[in-house]
GROMACS .gro file of C-alpha atoms in nm:
model
  319
    1MET     CA    1  -3.193   4.896   1.347
    2THR     CA    2  -2.957   5.206   1.330
    3THR     CA    3  -2.856   5.315   0.982
    4ASP     CA    4  -2.558   5.517   0.890
    5ASP     CA    5  -2.511   5.750   0.598
    6SER     CA    6  -2.341   5.482   0.383
    7ASP     CA    7  -2.644   5.253   0.419
    8LEU     CA    8  -2.872   5.521   0.305
    9ARG     CA    9  -2.645   5.622   0.025
   10ALA     CA   10  -2.642   5.272  -0.111
   11ALA     CA   11  -3.025   5.256  -0.125
   12SER     CA   12  -3.040   5.599  -0.270
   13GLU     CA   13  -2.807   5.510  -0.548
   14THR     CA   14  -3.038   5.215  -0.640
   15ALA     CA   15  -3.333   5.473  -0.663
   16VAL     CA   16  -3.147   5.737  -0.856
   17HIS     CA   17  -2.946   5.516  -1.091
   18GLN     CA   18  -3.125   5.183  -1.143
   19CYS     CA   19  -3.481   5.293  -1.101
   20LEU     CA   20  -3.486   5.659  -1.221
   21ASP     CA   21  -3.183   5.646  -1.452
   22LEU     CA   22  -3.121   6.016  -1.381
   23GLN     CA   23  -2.922   6.191  -1.656
   24PRO     CA   24  -2.673   6.492  -1.611
   25ASP     CA   25  -2.893   6.721  -1.823
   26GLU     CA   26  -3.208   6.659  -1.623
   27SER     CA   27  -3.365   6.832  -1.321
   28LEU     CA   28  -3.447   6.630  -1.013
   29LEU     CA   29  -3.676   6.733  -0.727
   30VAL     CA   30  -3.672   6.562  -0.390
   31VAL     CA   31  -3.999   6.614  -0.199
   32THR     CA   32  -3.982   6.523   0.167
   33ASP     CA   33  -4.119   6.631   0.504
   34ASP     CA   34  -3.994   6.691   0.855
   35LYS     CA   35  -4.017   6.320   0.956
   36ARG     CA   36  -3.851   6.176   0.646
   37GLN     CA   37  -3.577   6.445   0.601
   38ARG     CA   38  -3.275   6.203   0.641
   39ILE     CA   39  -3.391   5.986   0.364
   40GLY     CA   40  -3.470   6.293   0.146
   41GLU     CA   41  -3.126   6.438   0.203
   42ALA     CA   42  -2.963   6.107   0.109
   43LEU     CA   43  -3.147   6.093  -0.221
   44TYR     CA   44  -3.068   6.462  -0.285
   45GLU     CA   45  -2.702   6.409  -0.227
   46VAL     CA   46  -2.679   6.118  -0.473
   47ALA     CA   47  -2.878   6.323  -0.727
   48CYS     CA   48  -2.627   6.612  -0.694
   49ASP     CA   49  -2.351   6.378  -0.801
   50VAL     CA   50  -2.543   6.321  -1.131
   51THR     CA   51  -2.687   6.667  -1.216
   52ASP     CA   52  -2.630   7.031  -1.127
   53ASP     CA   53  -3.010   7.081  -1.128
   54ALA     CA   54  -3.116   6.899  -0.817
   55SER     CA   55  -3.345   7.051  -0.555
   56ILE     CA   56  -3.506   6.950  -0.225
   57ILE     CA   57  -3.826   7.081  -0.079
   58ARG     CA   58  -3.960   7.002   0.276
   59TYR     CA   59  -4.289   7.065   0.435
   60PRO     CA   60  -4.481   6.954   0.747
   61PRO     CA   61  -4.627   6.596   0.724
   62GLY     CA   62  -4.981   6.569   0.590
   63ASN     CA   63  -5.274   6.450   0.794
   64GLN     CA   64  -5.390   6.175   0.565
   65HIS     CA   65  -5.268   5.954   0.276
   66GLY     CA   66  -5.376   6.111  -0.047
   67GLU     CA   67  -5.400   6.463   0.089
   68GLU     CA   68  -5.272   6.718  -0.158
   69PRO     CA   69  -4.929   6.880  -0.087
   70PRO     CA   70  -4.901   7.259  -0.055
   71ALA     CA   71  -4.938   7.444  -0.390
   72PRO     CA   72  -4.567   7.535  -0.427
   73VAL     CA   73  -4.473   7.172  -0.394
   74ALA     CA   74  -4.720   7.072  -0.659
   75ALA     CA   75  -4.595   7.343  -0.885
   76ALA     CA   76  -4.232   7.240  -0.845
   77MET     CA   77  -4.319   6.869  -0.910
   78ALA     CA   78  -4.473   6.969  -1.247
   79GLU     CA   79  -4.176   7.171  -1.347
   80ALA     CA   80  -3.916   6.897  -1.279
   81ASP     CA   81  -3.793   6.632  -1.519
   82ALA     CA   82  -3.794   6.377  -1.235
   83PHE     CA   83  -3.894   6.361  -0.872
   84LEU     CA   84  -3.854   6.129  -0.563
   85ALA     CA   85  -4.095   6.184  -0.282
   86PRO     CA   86  -4.013   6.016   0.054
   87THR     CA   87  -4.301   6.148   0.268
   88THR     CA   88  -4.492   6.036   0.582
   89LYS     CA   89  -4.831   6.052   0.404
   90SER     CA   90  -4.864   5.922   0.050
   91LEU     CA   91  -4.860   6.150  -0.258
   92SER     CA   92  -4.923   5.860  -0.490
   93HIS     CA   93  -5.293   5.925  -0.541
   94THR     CA   94  -5.285   6.308  -0.547
   95ARG     CA   95  -5.365   6.549  -0.831
   96ALA     CA   96  -5.017   6.693  -0.776
   97ARG     CA   97  -4.850   6.372  -0.866
   98GLY     CA   98  -5.075   6.295  -1.158
   99THR     CA   99  -5.040   6.647  -1.294
  100ALA     CA  100  -4.664   6.626  -1.271
  101CYS     CA  101  -4.659   6.294  -1.463
  102ASP     CA  102  -4.900   6.426  -1.722
  103ALA     CA  103  -4.661   6.722  -1.772
  104GLY     CA  104  -4.390   6.465  -1.849
  105ALA     CA  105  -4.221   6.437  -1.519
  106ARG     CA  106  -4.124   6.081  -1.406
  107GLY     CA  107  -4.078   5.970  -1.054
  108ALA     CA  108  -4.154   5.764  -0.752
  109THR     CA  109  -4.330   5.824  -0.423
  110LEU     CA  110  -4.208   5.654  -0.107
  111PRO     CA  111  -4.504   5.697   0.124
  112GLY     CA  112  -4.455   5.621   0.494
  113ILE     CA  113  -4.103   5.507   0.417
  114THR     CA  114  -3.880   5.430   0.721
  115GLU     CA  115  -3.503   5.387   0.704
  116ASP     CA  116  -3.538   5.015   0.767
  117VAL     CA  117  -3.782   4.973   0.485
  118PHE     CA  118  -3.581   5.199   0.260
  119LEU     CA  119  -3.279   4.965   0.299
  120THR     CA  120  -3.478   4.637   0.271
  121GLY     CA  121  -3.705   4.742  -0.008
  122LEU     CA  122  -3.437   4.894  -0.236
  123ASP     CA  123  -3.219   4.593  -0.204
  124ALA     CA  124  -3.406   4.407  -0.471
  125ASP     CA  125  -3.371   4.235  -0.805
  126TYR     CA  126  -3.580   4.461  -1.022
  127ASP     CA  127  -3.534   4.235  -1.334
  128LEU     CA  128  -3.702   3.952  -1.137
  129ILE     CA  129  -3.972   4.188  -1.021
  130TYR     CA  130  -4.040   4.277  -1.377
  131ASP     CA  131  -4.066   3.921  -1.488
  132HIS     CA  132  -4.309   3.827  -1.216
  133SER     CA  133  -4.526   4.133  -1.279
  134LYS     CA  134  -4.542   4.047  -1.646
  135ALA     CA  135  -4.644   3.697  -1.572
  136MET     CA  136  -4.917   3.816  -1.347
  137LEU     CA  137  -5.040   4.062  -1.616
  138ASP     CA  138  -5.052   3.779  -1.868
  139ALA     CA  139  -5.259   3.573  -1.618
  140VAL     CA  140  -5.523   3.830  -1.517
  141GLY     CA  141  -5.499   4.124  -1.760
  142ASP     CA  142  -5.765   4.017  -2.007
  143ALA     CA  143  -6.007   3.865  -1.750
  144ASP     CA  144  -6.348   4.025  -1.721
  145GLU     CA  145  -6.376   3.917  -1.358
  146VAL     CA  146  -6.119   3.848  -1.088
  147ARG     CA  147  -6.225   3.674  -0.766
  148VAL     CA  148  -6.022   3.658  -0.450
  149THR     CA  149  -6.093   3.413  -0.165
  150THR     CA  150  -5.928   3.323   0.168
  151GLU     CA  151  -5.980   3.068   0.448
  152LYS     CA  152  -6.060   3.371   0.675
  153GLY     CA  153  -6.371   3.469   0.479
  154THR     CA  154  -6.267   3.680   0.194
  155ASP     CA  155  -6.480   3.618  -0.118
  156ILE     CA  156  -6.497   3.915  -0.339
  157THR     CA  157  -6.539   3.954  -0.714
  158PHE     CA  158  -6.393   4.252  -0.917
  159VAL     CA  159  -6.532   4.350  -1.254
  160ARG     CA  160  -6.262   4.507  -1.477
  161GLY     CA  161  -6.502   4.687  -1.720
  162ASP     CA  162  -6.284   4.897  -1.960
  163ARG     CA  163  -6.020   4.959  -1.701
  164GLU     CA  164  -5.662   4.828  -1.736
  165TRP     CA  165  -5.436   4.646  -1.505
  166LEU     CA  166  -5.109   4.843  -1.437
  167ALA     CA  167  -4.769   4.728  -1.321
  168ASP     CA  168  -4.537   4.881  -1.071
  169THR     CA  169  -4.200   4.732  -1.148
  170GLY     CA  170  -3.964   5.012  -1.020
  171ASP     CA  171  -3.865   5.106  -1.377
  172ILE     CA  172  -3.922   5.481  -1.403
  173SER     CA  173  -3.689   5.570  -1.684
  174ASP     CA  174  -3.958   5.673  -1.931
  175SER     CA  175  -4.096   6.022  -1.948
  176GLY     CA  176  -4.424   6.044  -1.745
  177SER     CA  177  -4.376   5.706  -1.579
  178PHE     CA  178  -4.450   5.655  -1.205
  179SER     CA  179  -4.380   5.401  -0.943
  180ASN     CA  180  -4.390   5.337  -0.571
  181LEU     CA  181  -4.057   5.255  -0.419
  182PRO     CA  182  -4.005   4.984  -0.297
  183ALA     CA  183  -4.181   4.835  -0.605
  184GLY     CA  184  -4.341   4.508  -0.706
  185GLU     CA  185  -4.711   4.485  -0.781
  186ILE     CA  186  -4.978   4.482  -1.045
  187PHE     CA  187  -5.301   4.668  -0.979
  188LEU     CA  188  -5.643   4.758  -1.107
  189SER     CA  189  -5.902   5.017  -1.038
  190PRO     CA  190  -6.207   4.800  -1.100
  191GLU     CA  191  -6.519   4.925  -1.257
  192SER     CA  192  -6.718   4.749  -0.978
  193ALA     CA  193  -6.687   4.489  -0.708
  194THR     CA  194  -6.914   4.294  -0.476
  195GLY     CA  195  -6.840   4.061  -0.187
  196THR     CA  196  -6.645   4.042   0.145
  197TYR     CA  197  -6.287   4.091   0.218
  198VAL     CA  198  -6.097   4.033   0.536
  199VAL     CA  199  -5.765   4.202   0.603
  200ASP     CA  200  -5.532   3.997   0.814
  201GLY     CA  201  -5.202   4.143   0.722
  202THR     CA  202  -5.126   4.521   0.744
  203MET     CA  203  -5.356   4.820   0.737
  204MET     CA  204  -5.323   5.167   0.883
  205PRO     CA  205  -5.374   5.313   1.136
  206HIS     CA  206  -5.300   4.965   1.302
  207GLY     CA  207  -4.988   4.861   1.113
  208LEU     CA  208  -4.918   4.490   1.132
  209LEU     CA  209  -5.224   4.314   1.258
  210ASP     CA  210  -5.201   4.068   1.551
  211GLU     CA  211  -5.312   3.714   1.514
  212GLY     CA  212  -5.691   3.716   1.515
  213GLN     CA  213  -5.712   4.089   1.462
  214ASP     CA  214  -5.906   4.054   1.130
  215LEU     CA  215  -6.066   4.351   0.969
  216ARG     CA  216  -6.388   4.279   0.777
  217PHE     CA  217  -6.531   4.475   0.488
  218GLU     CA  218  -6.856   4.436   0.298
  219VAL     CA  219  -6.872   4.565  -0.051
  220GLU     CA  220  -7.168   4.609  -0.287
  221ASP     CA  221  -7.174   4.747  -0.645
  222GLY     CA  222  -6.824   4.905  -0.605
  223TYR     CA  223  -6.877   5.065  -0.256
  224VAL     CA  224  -6.787   4.956   0.087
  225THR     CA  225  -7.105   4.926   0.290
  226GLU     CA  226  -6.979   4.784   0.616
  227ILE     CA  227  -6.643   4.826   0.808
  228SER     CA  228  -6.592   4.619   1.119
  229ASP     CA  229  -6.310   4.838   1.261
  230ASP     CA  230  -6.404   5.159   1.440
  231ASP     CA  231  -6.088   5.348   1.365
  232ILE     CA  232  -6.091   5.282   0.994
  233ARG     CA  233  -6.466   5.344   0.970
  234GLU     CA  234  -6.412   5.693   1.136
  235GLN     CA  235  -6.149   5.783   0.883
  236VAL     CA  236  -6.367   5.702   0.595
  237GLU     CA  237  -6.668   5.866   0.745
  238ALA     CA  238  -6.462   6.183   0.803
  239ALA     CA  239  -6.365   6.181   0.446
  240ALA     CA  240  -6.736   6.125   0.345
  241GLU     CA  241  -6.819   6.456   0.509
  242GLU     CA  242  -6.610   6.618   0.235
  243VAL     CA  243  -6.686   6.400  -0.070
  244GLY     CA  244  -6.986   6.191   0.023
  245GLN     CA  245  -7.017   5.830  -0.101
  246ASP     CA  246  -6.687   5.858  -0.299
  247ALA     CA  247  -6.502   5.808   0.023
  248PHE     CA  248  -6.640   5.453   0.038
  249ASN     CA  249  -6.531   5.379  -0.323
  250LEU     CA  250  -6.366   5.027  -0.366
  251ALA     CA  251  -6.063   5.180  -0.531
  252GLU     CA  252  -5.816   4.904  -0.604
  253ILE     CA  253  -5.712   4.543  -0.613
  254GLY     CA  254  -5.339   4.475  -0.622
  255ILE     CA  255  -5.128   4.158  -0.640
  256GLY     CA  256  -4.773   4.161  -0.496
  257THR     CA  257  -4.489   4.054  -0.709
  258ASN     CA  258  -4.173   4.128  -0.507
  259VAL     CA  259  -4.035   3.791  -0.407
  260GLY     CA  260  -3.767   3.963  -0.200
  261VAL     CA  261  -4.019   4.060   0.061
  262THR     CA  262  -4.031   3.748   0.273
  263GLU     CA  263  -4.243   3.869   0.562
  264LEU     CA  264  -4.485   4.147   0.646
  265VAL     CA  265  -4.337   4.416   0.867
  266GLY     CA  266  -4.623   4.659   0.923
  267SER     CA  267  -4.539   4.901   0.650
  268VAL     CA  268  -4.814   4.927   0.383
  269LEU     CA  269  -4.565   5.049   0.128
  270LEU     CA  270  -4.350   4.737   0.160
  271ASP     CA  271  -4.608   4.481   0.264
  272GLU     CA  272  -4.844   4.542  -0.037
  273LYS     CA  273  -4.555   4.444  -0.260
  274ALA     CA  274  -4.500   4.104  -0.086
  275ALA     CA  275  -4.533   3.818  -0.330
  276GLY     CA  276  -4.827   3.584  -0.253
  277THR     CA  277  -5.039   3.869  -0.107
  278VAL     CA  278  -5.329   4.065  -0.238
  279HIS     CA  279  -5.417   4.420  -0.126
  280ILE     CA  280  -5.759   4.602  -0.157
  281ALA     CA  281  -5.800   4.980  -0.114
  282ILE     CA  282  -6.079   5.225  -0.027
  283GLY     CA  283  -6.113   5.574  -0.152
  284ASP     CA  284  -5.931   5.765  -0.428
  285ASP     CA  285  -5.855   5.591  -0.755
  286ALA     CA  286  -5.820   5.873  -1.001
  287GLY     CA  287  -5.444   5.829  -1.012
  288ILE     CA  288  -5.459   5.460  -1.104
  289GLY     CA  289  -5.706   5.458  -1.385
  290GLY     CA  290  -6.039   5.528  -1.199
  291ASP     CA  291  -6.253   5.837  -1.182
  292THR     CA  292  -6.308   5.895  -0.805
  293ASP     CA  293  -6.154   6.185  -0.625
  294ALA     CA  294  -6.127   6.131  -0.251
  295PRO     CA  295  -5.900   6.258   0.023
  296LEU     CA  296  -5.782   5.912   0.134
  297HIS     CA  297  -5.662   5.581  -0.006
  298LEU     CA  298  -5.652   5.298   0.253
  299ASP     CA  299  -5.483   4.974   0.151
  300GLY     CA  300  -5.540   4.649   0.348
  301ILE     CA  301  -5.306   4.352   0.281
  302ILE     CA  302  -5.452   4.004   0.269
  303ARG     CA  303  -5.240   3.695   0.339
  304ASP     CA  304  -5.264   3.357   0.157
  305PRO     CA  305  -5.527   3.452  -0.102
  306THR     CA  306  -5.652   3.232  -0.382
  307VAL     CA  307  -5.704   3.435  -0.706
  308TYR     CA  308  -5.924   3.335  -1.003
  309ALA     CA  309  -5.931   3.497  -1.343
  310ASP     CA  310  -6.262   3.424  -1.515
  311GLY     CA  311  -6.296   3.116  -1.301
  312GLU     CA  312  -5.945   2.975  -1.352
  313GLU     CA  313  -5.707   2.977  -1.046
  314VAL     CA  314  -5.390   3.184  -1.092
  315ASP     CA  315  -5.048   3.082  -0.974
  316LEU     CA  316  -4.918   3.367  -0.753
  317PRO     CA  317  -4.544   3.440  -0.718
  318GLN     CA  318  -4.416   3.324  -0.380
  319PRO     CA  319  -4.124   3.452  -0.180
   0.00000   0.00000   0.00000
């Protein structure tokens, strides 16, 4: 699909006006890289129509999701009132993003965003996303344990401990607030987890998995102990050379709440938001309520799960 400037502008207006609610007296920083420059420039141009204090900074794409950006980028994020970060590799789970929000900046990361996903994912009813997210928080938020099963072999139980479920609804109008865009999920960094999960949707570096291309992970006491896929195992082992066992941390369980995403397309950013799916991540969780610092955060999307909160089946939103 070929996009023109007017298409990108319409999606950018949703991000700047509806999600961010940028004001004329605020500063806005767009963080992008060489491969996402066109989206970054579209966001910057819309922001310039709102405020005279808009900036854009570009740097070479990182090597891994969760890798810290260059120091000048991190410093600029912390100084801005608001930021939008369409980048090839995710800044969501970086200290740079967390420090910026702690300093009062609000903003959104758009990791791995493509022009097609930008247009599809920003054409959404964010009021409906909010309603579905709240309903899911009501269903699982107070549960001590959440169990996920599938017919493909997933059977894993997550222990909440003293952690809290969080919601990503696309509303980033409050100081210090943060979202992925496109939005639509609730998520938890569990205190522990044990069991098996089988990814049959989307996971990098593969993208959208083929029929029968299932990726199996064994988890014990909050750590991944076995990975069936060679490519993913090599990524995690490479990170382990830097941070040890923390690279194998079971970092996240998320439940998609965006009913506008009707099919998986191979983009983790979009597919993890799809209503009726669950995603589970390995690695860093310090940015989402955990305490593990790791140089990677690998999400795997699971189709057609059944979710139980303290033994009671939960009704998931459906597209």
